[in-house]
Structures are given as structure tokens and as C-alpha cells.
Coordinates of C-alpha atoms in Angstrom, one line a residue:
M86 CA 85.3 23.3 85.5
P87 CA 84.1 25.6 88.0
G88 CA 84.3 29.5 86.9
E89 CA 85.9 32.2 88.9
C90 CA 83.6 34.1 91.3
P91 CA 84.3 37.8 91.6
A92 CA 85.6 38.1 95.1
F93 CA 84.7 41.9 95.2
L94 CA 81.2 41.2 95.2
F95 CA 81.3 39.5 98.4
G96 CA 84.0 41.9 100.0
F97 CA 86.2 38.8 100.7
P98 CA 89.9 38.5 99.7
G99 CA 91.3 35.6 98.1
G100 CA 90.2 33.3 94.9
Y101 CA 86.6 32.2 94.7
Q102 CA 85.0 29.8 92.4
L103 CA 81.5 29.6 91.0
S104 CA 80.1 26.1 90.4
P105 CA 77.7 26.7 87.0
S106 CA 75.5 23.7 87.7
A107 CA 74.9 24.2 91.3
A108 CA 75.3 27.8 91.1
M109 CA 77.5 27.7 94.2
C110 CA 80.5 29.7 95.2
Y111 CA 83.3 28.0 96.8
N112 CA 86.5 29.4 98.2
K113 CA 89.9 27.8 97.5
R114 CA 89.4 25.3 100.3
G115 CA 86.3 23.9 98.8
K116 CA 83.9 25.1 101.3
I117 CA 80.5 26.9 100.2
I118 CA 80.3 30.5 100.9
G119 CA 77.5 31.4 98.6
Q120 CA 74.6 29.6 96.9
G121 CA 71.7 30.5 94.5
G122 CA 71.9 31.8 91.0
V123 CA 71.0 35.3 91.8
M124 CA 73.3 37.9 93.5
K125 CA 72.1 41.2 94.3
L126 CA 73.8 44.4 94.4
N127 CA 72.7 47.4 96.4
F128 CA 73.7 51.0 95.3
S129 CA 72.8 54.1 97.5
L130 CA 73.3 57.6 97.5
N131 CA 74.3 59.8 100.6
L132 CA 73.9 63.5 100.7
E133 CA 76.6 65.3 102.6
Q134 CA 76.8 69.1 103.3
S135 CA 80.1 70.6 103.4
Q136 CA 81.7 74.0 103.5
K137 CA 85.1 74.9 101.3
L138 CA 86.4 78.1 100.1
V139 CA 87.0 78.1 96.3
M140 CA 89.5 80.8 95.3
T141 CA 88.3 82.2 92.2
P142 CA 90.0 84.6 89.8
E143 CA 87.6 87.6 91.1
L144 CA 88.2 86.9 94.6
R145 CA 91.9 86.5 94.3
Q146 CA 92.0 89.8 92.7
A147 CA 90.0 91.4 95.4
I148 CA 92.3 90.2 97.8
E149 CA 95.3 91.4 96.0
I150 CA 93.6 94.9 95.6
L151 CA 92.8 95.1 99.3
Q152 CA 96.4 94.6 100.6
Y153 CA 97.6 97.2 98.2
N154 CA 98.6 100.9 99.9
A155 CA 97.8 104.0 98.1
I156 CA 101.0 104.0 95.7
E157 CA 101.0 100.5 95.0
L158 CA 97.1 100.6 93.9
N159 CA 97.8 103.8 91.9
H160 CA 100.7 101.5 90.0
H161 CA 98.3 98.7 89.4
I162 CA 95.5 100.8 88.1
H163 CA 98.0 102.1 85.4
E164 CA 99.2 99.1 84.7
E165 CA 95.6 97.9 83.9
L166 CA 95.0 101.1 81.7
M167 CA 97.8 100.1 79.7
T168 CA 96.5 96.6 79.1
N169 CA 92.6 97.1 78.7
P170 CA 91.3 99.6 76.3
V171 CA 87.9 99.4 77.7
L172 CA 89.1 101.3 81.0
E173 CA 89.5 104.8 81.4
M174 CA 90.1 107.4 84.1
T175 CA 87.5 109.9 84.8
D176 CA 88.7 113.2 83.7
K177 CA 87.6 116.4 85.6
D178 CA 88.2 118.7 82.9
N179 CA 86.0 116.6 80.4
L180 CA 88.8 115.9 78.0
V181 CA 87.8 112.3 77.8
A182 CA 84.7 113.3 75.7
D183 CA 86.6 115.3 73.5
Y184 CA 89.0 112.1 73.0
E185 CA 85.9 109.9 72.5
S186 CA 84.7 112.4 69.7
K187 CA 88.2 112.0 68.0
L188 CA 87.9 108.1 68.2
H189 CA 84.8 108.3 66.0
E190 CA 86.9 109.9 63.4
I191 CA 89.6 107.6 63.4
A192 CA 87.6 104.7 64.0
E193 CA 87.8 103.5 60.2
R194 CA 91.4 103.4 60.4
I195 CA 91.6 100.7 63.3
D196 CA 92.7 97.2 62.4
W197 CA 90.5 95.3 64.7
K198 CA 91.5 91.9 63.6
A199 CA 95.2 92.9 64.5
V200 CA 94.2 94.3 67.9
V201 CA 92.4 91.0 68.6
S202 CA 95.2 89.0 67.4
E203 CA 97.7 90.8 69.8
G204 CA 95.2 90.1 72.7
D205 CA 97.1 90.7 76.0
N206 CA 100.0 92.2 74.2
F207 CA 97.9 95.4 73.6
K208 CA 100.0 96.9 76.1
H209 CA 103.0 96.9 74.0
T210 CA 101.4 99.8 72.2
Y211 CA 101.9 101.9 75.3
Q212 CA 104.6 103.2 77.4
K213 CA 105.3 101.4 80.7
P214 CA 104.9 103.7 83.9
E215 CA 108.4 103.2 84.7
E216 CA 109.3 104.6 81.0
R217 CA 107.1 107.7 81.4
E218 CA 108.0 111.0 83.1
E219 CA 105.3 111.6 85.9
Y220 CA 104.9 114.7 87.7
T221 CA 105.5 113.5 91.0
M222 CA 107.3 115.0 94.0
D223 CA 110.6 113.4 93.0
N224 CA 110.3 115.1 89.5
M225 CA 109.9 118.4 91.0
V226 CA 113.1 118.2 93.2
A227 CA 115.8 120.5 91.9
D228 CA 119.0 118.5 91.1
E229 CA 121.2 118.8 94.1
E230 CA 125.0 118.5 94.6
S231 CA 126.0 115.4 96.0
L232 CA 128.9 114.9 98.5
H233 CA 131.2 113.6 95.7
D234 CA 130.4 116.7 93.5
H235 CA 131.1 118.9 96.5
L236 CA 134.3 117.1 97.1
L237 CA 135.5 116.9 93.7
F238 CA 134.8 120.7 93.2
Q239 CA 136.9 121.5 96.3
L240 CA 139.7 119.1 95.1
H241 CA 140.5 121.2 91.6
F242 CA 141.0 124.4 93.9
T243 CA 144.1 123.0 95.8
L244 CA 147.7 123.1 94.9
L245 CA 147.9 119.2 94.1
D246 CA 149.6 118.1 90.7
D247 CA 147.7 115.9 88.1
R248 CA 149.0 112.8 89.6
Q249 CA 148.1 113.9 93.1
L250 CA 144.4 115.0 91.7
T251 CA 144.2 111.4 90.2
V252 CA 144.7 109.8 93.4
G253 CA 142.6 112.4 95.2
Q254 CA 139.7 111.8 92.8
Y255 CA 139.9 108.0 93.4
L256 CA 140.0 108.5 97.1
I257 CA 136.7 110.8 96.9
E258 CA 135.0 108.3 94.7
N259 CA 135.8 105.7 97.8
I260 CA 134.1 108.0 100.3
D261 CA 130.7 106.5 101.4
H262 CA 127.6 108.2 102.2
T263 CA 128.4 109.0 105.8
G264 CA 131.5 110.6 104.7
Y265 CA 134.1 107.8 105.7
L266 CA 137.1 106.6 103.5
R267 CA 136.0 103.0 102.4
V268 CA 139.5 101.8 100.7
D269 CA 142.4 100.3 102.3
D270 CA 145.7 102.5 102.3
E271 CA 147.9 99.7 101.1
H272 CA 145.4 99.1 98.2
V273 CA 145.7 102.7 97.1
K274 CA 149.5 102.7 97.4
A275 CA 149.6 99.5 95.2
T276 CA 147.4 100.9 92.6
F277 CA 149.0 104.2 92.1
D278 CA 152.6 103.4 93.1
I279 CA 152.9 106.0 95.6
G280 CA 154.4 106.0 99.2
D281 CA 152.8 106.5 102.8
D282 CA 154.1 110.2 102.9
D283 CA 152.5 111.0 99.3
L284 CA 149.1 109.1 100.2
E285 CA 149.1 111.1 103.6
E286 CA 149.3 114.4 101.9
I287 CA 146.6 113.7 99.7
V288 CA 144.2 112.4 102.2
Q289 CA 145.0 115.3 104.6
T290 CA 144.4 117.8 102.0
I291 CA 141.0 116.1 101.4
Q292 CA 140.1 116.1 105.0
T293 CA 140.3 120.1 105.1
F294 CA 137.3 120.0 102.7
E295 CA 133.7 121.0 104.1
P296 CA 131.8 119.0 105.7
Y297 CA 134.5 118.9 108.3
G298 CA 135.3 115.3 109.2
V299 CA 135.2 113.8 105.8
C300 CA 137.8 111.2 104.5
A301 CA 138.4 109.9 107.9
R302 CA 139.0 106.1 108.5
D303 CA 137.5 105.9 112.0
L304 CA 135.3 107.8 114.5
Q305 CA 138.1 109.0 116.2
E306 CA 139.9 110.5 113.3
C307 CA 136.7 111.9 112.1
L308 CA 136.1 113.8 115.5
L309 CA 139.7 115.0 115.6
I310 CA 139.5 116.4 112.3
Q311 CA 136.6 118.5 113.2
V312 CA 138.2 119.4 116.5
Q313 CA 141.3 120.8 114.3
M314 CA 139.1 122.4 111.6
K315 CA 137.0 124.2 114.2
R316 CA 139.9 125.2 116.4
I317 CA 138.5 123.7 119.5
Q318 CA 141.2 124.6 122.1
N319 CA 139.8 122.4 125.0
K320 CA 142.5 119.7 125.8
L321 CA 140.1 117.7 127.6
V322 CA 138.1 117.2 124.7
I323 CA 141.2 115.9 122.6
E324 CA 142.0 113.5 125.4
I325 CA 138.6 112.0 125.8
I326 CA 138.6 111.5 121.9
N327 CA 142.2 110.0 121.9
H328 CA 141.7 107.9 125.0
H329 CA 138.3 107.4 126.4
L330 CA 135.9 106.9 123.3
E331 CA 134.5 103.8 124.9
D332 CA 133.8 105.2 128.5
L333 CA 132.0 108.0 126.7
G334 CA 129.6 105.7 125.0
F335 CA 128.8 104.3 128.5
N336 CA 128.7 107.6 130.1
R337 CA 131.5 106.8 132.5
L338 CA 132.3 110.2 133.2
K339 CA 133.6 109.4 136.7
V340 CA 136.0 107.1 135.3
I341 CA 137.2 109.6 132.7
A342 CA 137.6 112.4 135.3
K343 CA 139.3 110.0 137.5
S344 CA 141.9 109.0 134.7
L345 CA 142.4 112.5 133.5
D346 CA 142.8 114.2 137.1
A347 CA 139.8 116.4 136.2
S348 CA 136.6 117.6 137.7
E349 CA 133.4 115.8 136.9
K350 CA 132.0 119.1 135.6
A351 CA 134.9 119.9 133.4
V352 CA 134.6 116.5 131.9
Q353 CA 130.9 117.2 131.5
E354 CA 131.6 120.4 129.6
A355 CA 134.1 118.7 127.3
V356 CA 131.6 115.7 126.7
D357 CA 129.0 118.4 125.6
V358 CA 131.4 119.7 123.2
I359 CA 132.2 116.1 121.6
R360 CA 128.3 115.4 121.4
N361 CA 127.9 118.5 119.4
L362 CA 130.4 117.0 116.6
D363 CA 128.9 115.2 113.8
P364 CA 130.0 111.4 113.7
K365 CA 128.5 111.1 110.2
P366 CA 129.3 114.5 108.2
G367 CA 128.5 113.0 104.9
L368 CA 124.7 112.8 105.7
M369 CA 124.0 116.4 105.3
F370 CA 124.3 116.0 101.6
A371 CA 121.8 113.4 101.7
T372 CA 119.5 114.5 99.0
L373 CA 115.6 114.8 99.0
R374 CA 115.5 112.2 96.8
D375 CA 116.5 109.7 99.5
V376 CA 113.2 110.8 101.6
K377 CA 110.5 108.5 101.5
Y378 CA 107.0 110.1 101.2
I379 CA 103.8 108.9 102.9
V380 CA 100.7 108.8 101.1
P381 CA 97.7 108.4 103.7
D382 CA 95.2 106.0 102.4
V383 CA 92.8 107.3 104.6
V384 CA 91.9 111.1 105.9
V385 CA 89.8 111.9 108.9
K386 CA 88.6 115.3 109.2
E387 CA 86.7 116.9 112.1
V388 CA 83.7 118.7 110.9
D389 CA 81.2 120.3 113.2
G390 CA 82.5 117.9 115.9
E391 CA 81.9 115.0 113.9
N392 CA 84.7 112.7 112.5
V393 CA 84.3 112.2 108.4
I394 CA 86.3 109.4 106.8
L395 CA 87.7 109.9 103.5
V396 CA 89.4 107.0 101.8
S397 CA 91.9 108.6 99.8
E398 CA 91.4 108.9 96.0
S399 CA 94.1 111.2 95.1
S400 CA 96.6 108.4 94.1
A401 CA 93.9 106.0 92.6
P402 CA 92.2 107.6 89.8
K403 CA 88.5 106.9 89.5
L404 CA 87.7 104.4 86.8
N405 CA 84.9 104.1 84.4
I406 CA 84.1 102.0 81.2
S407 CA 84.5 103.9 78.0
N408 CA 81.2 104.9 76.3
Y409 CA 83.0 104.4 72.8
Y410 CA 83.9 100.7 73.5
K411 CA 80.2 99.9 75.0
S412 CA 78.8 101.4 71.9
L413 CA 81.1 99.3 69.8
I414 CA 80.2 96.1 71.6
Q415 CA 76.5 96.7 70.9
N416 CA 76.8 97.7 67.5
A417 CA 75.7 94.5 65.5
S418 CA 77.9 95.4 62.8
T419 CA 81.1 94.8 64.7
E420 CA 82.8 91.7 63.9
E421 CA 82.3 88.8 66.1
A422 CA 86.0 88.3 67.2
T423 CA 86.1 92.1 67.9
T424 CA 83.1 91.9 70.2
E425 CA 84.3 88.6 71.9
Y426 CA 87.8 90.3 72.7
L427 CA 86.1 93.5 73.9
N428 CA 83.6 91.6 76.0
Q429 CA 86.6 89.9 77.9
K430 CA 88.1 93.3 78.4
L431 CA 84.8 94.6 79.8
A432 CA 84.3 91.9 82.1
N433 CA 87.8 92.4 83.5
A434 CA 87.3 96.1 83.9
L435 CA 84.0 95.5 85.7
K436 CA 85.9 93.2 88.0
L437 CA 88.6 95.6 88.6
I438 CA 86.2 98.5 89.4
R439 CA 84.3 96.2 91.9
S440 CA 87.5 95.1 93.6
I441 CA 88.6 98.6 94.2
E442 CA 85.0 99.7 95.4
Q443 CA 85.2 96.9 97.8
R444 CA 88.7 97.7 99.1
R445 CA 87.4 101.3 99.6
N446 CA 84.3 99.9 101.6
T447 CA 86.5 97.6 103.7
I448 CA 89.0 100.2 104.7
Y449 CA 86.1 102.6 105.6
R450 CA 84.2 100.3 107.8
V451 CA 87.7 99.4 109.4
V452 CA 88.5 103.1 110.0
E453 CA 84.9 103.8 111.2
S454 CA 85.5 100.9 113.7
I455 CA 89.0 102.3 114.8
L456 CA 87.7 105.5 115.5
E457 CA 84.9 104.1 117.8
F458 CA 87.3 101.8 119.8
Q459 CA 89.8 104.4 120.0
A460 CA 87.6 107.6 120.5
D461 CA 89.3 108.6 123.6
F462 CA 92.8 108.6 121.7
F463 CA 91.3 111.0 119.1
E464 CA 89.8 113.1 121.6
K465 CA 92.5 113.5 124.3
G466 CA 95.6 111.9 122.9
T467 CA 98.0 109.0 123.1
M468 CA 97.5 108.6 126.9
Y469 CA 94.1 107.3 126.4
L470 CA 95.2 104.8 123.5
K471 CA 93.4 101.4 124.3
V472 CA 94.2 97.9 123.8
L473 CA 92.8 96.7 120.7
N474 CA 93.2 93.5 118.6
L475 CA 92.3 92.6 114.9
K476 CA 89.8 90.3 116.3
D477 CA 87.8 93.1 118.0
V478 CA 87.5 95.1 114.8
A479 CA 86.8 91.9 112.6
E480 CA 83.8 90.9 114.9
K481 CA 82.7 94.5 114.8
I482 CA 82.4 94.8 111.1
G483 CA 81.4 90.9 110.2
V484 CA 84.7 89.9 108.4
H485 CA 87.5 87.7 109.2
E486 CA 91.0 88.6 111.1
S487 CA 92.8 88.3 107.8
T488 CA 90.6 90.8 106.0
V489 CA 91.2 93.3 108.7
S490 CA 95.0 92.5 108.6
R491 CA 95.2 93.2 104.8
A492 CA 93.2 96.6 105.1
V493 CA 95.7 97.9 107.6
N494 CA 98.9 96.7 106.8
G495 CA 101.1 99.1 105.1
K496 CA 98.5 102.0 105.0
Y497 CA 98.4 105.2 106.8
M498 CA 95.9 107.4 108.3
Q499 CA 95.8 111.2 108.4
C500 CA 94.0 112.8 111.2
P501 CA 94.0 115.9 113.3
R502 CA 96.6 114.3 115.7
G503 CA 99.1 113.5 112.9
T504 CA 99.7 110.8 110.3
Y505 CA 99.7 107.4 111.8
E506 CA 100.4 103.9 110.6
M507 CA 97.1 102.1 110.7
K508 CA 98.5 99.2 112.7
Y509 CA 99.5 101.8 115.2
F510 CA 95.7 101.6 116.7
F511 CA 96.1 98.0 117.3
Q512 CA 98.0 97.8 120.5
S513 CA 98.9 95.1 123.2
G514 CA 99.0 96.3 126.7
V515 CA 98.7 95.3 130.4
S516 CA 96.0 95.2 132.6
S517 CA 94.9 98.0 135.2
A518 CA 93.0 98.5 138.5
I519 CA 90.4 100.4 136.6
G520 CA 89.4 97.4 134.7
D521 CA 90.3 98.6 130.9
G522 CA 93.6 97.4 129.7
I523 CA 96.2 100.1 129.2
S524 CA 98.1 100.1 125.8
S525 CA 101.7 100.1 125.4
E526 CA 101.9 103.4 123.5
S527 CA 99.9 104.8 126.8
I528 CA 102.8 103.4 129.2
K529 CA 105.4 105.0 126.9
S530 CA 104.3 108.2 127.0
I531 CA 104.0 108.1 130.8
I532 CA 107.6 106.7 130.8
K533 CA 108.5 109.7 128.4
E534 CA 106.9 112.3 130.7
L535 CA 108.7 110.8 133.7
V536 CA 112.1 110.9 132.3
D537 CA 111.6 114.5 130.9
K538 CA 110.7 115.7 134.5
E539 CA 113.6 114.0 136.1
N540 CA 116.5 115.5 137.8
T541 CA 119.5 115.0 135.3
A542 CA 121.9 114.8 138.1
K543 CA 119.8 111.9 139.8
P544 CA 117.9 110.0 137.0
I545 CA 115.3 107.8 137.9
S546 CA 115.8 104.0 137.6
D547 CA 113.6 101.6 135.8
Q548 CA 112.2 100.3 139.1
T549 CA 111.3 103.8 140.3
I550 CA 109.2 104.2 136.8
A551 CA 107.5 101.0 137.3
N552 CA 106.6 102.0 141.0
E553 CA 105.3 105.5 139.8
I554 CA 103.3 103.8 137.3
D555 CA 101.9 101.4 140.0
K556 CA 100.5 104.4 141.8
V557 CA 97.9 104.9 139.4
G558 CA 96.7 101.2 139.3
I559 CA 98.9 100.0 136.4
K560 CA 101.0 97.1 137.1
V561 CA 104.0 96.9 135.1
S562 CA 107.3 95.1 135.7
R563 CA 110.9 96.5 135.6
R564 CA 111.7 94.5 132.7
T565 CA 108.7 95.8 130.7
I566 CA 109.7 99.4 131.5
A567 CA 113.0 98.7 130.2
K568 CA 112.0 97.1 127.0
Y569 CA 109.7 100.3 126.3
R570 CA 112.1 102.6 127.2
E571 CA 114.7 101.0 124.8
E572 CA 112.0 101.1 121.9
M573 CA 111.7 104.9 122.3
G574 CA 115.7 105.2 122.3
I575 CA 115.9 106.4 125.9
P576 CA 119.3 105.4 127.5
G577 CA 119.3 103.8 131.1
S578 CA 119.6 105.9 134.1
S579 CA 123.4 105.8 134.2
K580 CA 123.7 106.9 130.4
R581 CA 121.3 109.9 131.4
K582 CA 123.1 111.2 134.4
R583 CA 124.9 114.8 134.0
Y584 CA 127.5 116.4 136.2

């Protein structure tokens, strides 16, 4: 019987048969497709060159460290200090040396087998940063009286009875941070089984408390409370609050004047009084703890006419390797398991230190490039801020755009002109007749300057602003002017008009 001829040797599909006597290979139809008792197989090697990025743990750590801002880096370093005994902070007062000498005294009492067996659980012998009291700005702020505390204090000096005090306390607890009452009247009446008159008496009592305007249900009531408590006698003020708040919001003073049969000047005076009232009286009790502090990642100082770049280290303590643990690793009498554990921690520590140094170097080079591109800004001001993108800086310092993005994102620079988010220096803009692009911030500064100088009785329109800017060779559409104006919080010309 003919034997099976392996099809894959010939590259043909289907069944093939090999005749042992004739050493011929047939297909299923009996046609000879191969002959001879010897079949040759050829193998060859092809050399190809390709590039691909391998994300090693060290590279991943370097990328992560680079994108940290100063506060995040500080937190990460403290986490590493808790989990890695080989790492230590450089102590300016040389307290580390004293600590190391004490380590030698207690070395015999350390159960290294237990330490090694714990492995990464070493951190459990330390206190986490969130559990420790740190001498931060927040912890140096004195305890402050909250809005609720202030209102409750005044509540206990009223003539309300115990039951009314209970309701009053409940109402105060439902006043939000802006000072408005955020609970439905029907809910309060059902909860405490009281009537409309009793509830209104308690509410009106709280509405006499300072800051004036608290415990209001809406803006209109808030403003009327302040008018009453401040004894403002202008009848137009009350009329406008009661019937024309929407017109006031759109600065439709002519409509208000016509409706109230008053002069535009009198309406303007009444509106000025209303705008001096506080629409969110509770915010004056916002504590300093609500303030978000900015820690600059880079400080640029001018020394003898030259800019000096300092990558901030105030929030990221310098790290080094403990001499004690280095000597322990080098000691031949140290147990093998202990040496292996410490060597691993040493490798991790060195990677972290290199990543932090690489972060510092990258940020330094990025800032150095920014100072060069935006030299006119640092010398002359916002008007001279140029168009700049990530690609420009990346090509200048020889890195990828994503590296520049990570180096500037969420970070701040302190310089003689103030503290800026580093992304501020990367500006889009428009072309100009002089060739160089004009940044959006430069155009915004021109808009602000023109608005500040305008006649408030006849505010200039967006088109007029565009025409004025066009005179200096900068082509900007009216729509772009409107966009930039709104971004700066400047109202339109109709709302800026005064009578």
C-alpha cells in the first residue's frame, strides 16, 4: 500500500501518497507530483533590525517620579522611607551620625530573620504619613470659629424657649457654607410638628444674626435681609430687589428706570448699593484650612542680571544610603538571607535616587529652555509672551514631547514676576504683521488695558477692540476677542455701561 506523503513538505494542500517501491509521490487523483527517494529541506536565517520600547520597572518609576509635583514627590519619598530601611534623609544638623552610632549599640538585639521574613511588610513597624502630625502650614493655623459655631453661639442668647432652640439648632445645621438655608419648610414642620407662624418666628430670629443675610432661602431674601439689617432707606433698592433682579443681572438699567419711573442716574445709584451687598454671606467664615497652598517646584532668581534656576528641594528631602546598612551588607559575617534582603532594598534605593535626580535634571533643562524662549516676558512683562508649544522645547533639549508635558504638568515656577503654573508659558496665539506669533495672554493683556481705559458711559464693543488691535498689526476676529474677554471674566459692553 502506498504510504502517506506529508503535504507540508511540498506546500500543497490535500492528501498525498508516497509509493515506497518507486519513491514517487501521488495526489489523490493518481497524478505524480514528486519523484526520487530523497527530499531536501532548506532552512535559512534572516536578520532584521527593529526598535521597540521596553517598559522596565526602572523606566516606569522614572516616568512616575517625573510627573509628581513637589507635594506629591514629598509624599512619595516619605512612603519610601517607611518601607526601605536602607534609605535615609540627609540631616543638616548631623543627627543622622548620632543615630547611626546608636544603631551599633542595639545591633545585637535586632532579629534579622524576622525582618527578612516580613519583607515588604517592614512598613508596618512605622507610622504612616497620614497618621503622623507634621509641622505643615495647616497645623500652624489656629482653630477658627465656623459659621455654624458662630450662629449657634448667637442662638443661645435669644429669648427662644427650649423647643424653639431645638428647631433653631436644626435649622442652623442645615445652613450651607454660603449662608443659605437648605432644608424645606414642610420637612421642618413635619419633623418638629410646628406651624407656619412658629417656624417663621424662629427663621426670622436667626436672620437677625451676623453675618447679615444668613438663613435666607434664596438670593432675593438674602439681599432684603441685609437691606433691613443695615437700615438702607433707598426705596429704589427694595423695588429693584423685589421686581428687577433679572434685569439687574443683564444690566438693563434703562428697562428698570422706565418701569419704576425713575432717572437712569438714580437707578445706577441704587444698583451700586445692591452690588455692595454680599450674595454669599457665609463665605466670610471660610477658614484658612480651605485655602490651597502652592509649593513652587522651581524658583528662578535674578542674580547680577542673570537668571539662576533652583529646582525646589524644600518639599523633597535629599536622600542617601545609610552607612550602617552598607557596612552590614559588606560584612562577611552577615547572614545570607539578611544580605540578600538588604541588597534588594539597596537596589531599590539607588533606583529612586537616580529617578529623583533625573527628574531634577529634566525640569532644570525644561525651565532653562523656557527662560530662553520667553526671555522678553521675564524682562518686559505679559505683553511680550510668545507663542510656544511642547514640541519647541522638546526639540531644544532633545527629549520627547510627552517628557516635557510630564515635566510641566501640575508644577509651578516662582520668578521675579510672580508664581505661575509652568503650563502658562506654553501659549497658543495668532499671527502678526511683524512675523512672530502673538500669544493669547498678550492679546488678553491688550484687551484688559483697552477696557480699563474705556469711557464707562460708552463702553467699547468687541469689534472696536479687534479694530484697535489690528492697528498694531495683529489680526484677531471679534469672536476671538469675545472668547478671551469671557475667559478673563470681563462682561460684554452692554453690562459694563454705567449711567
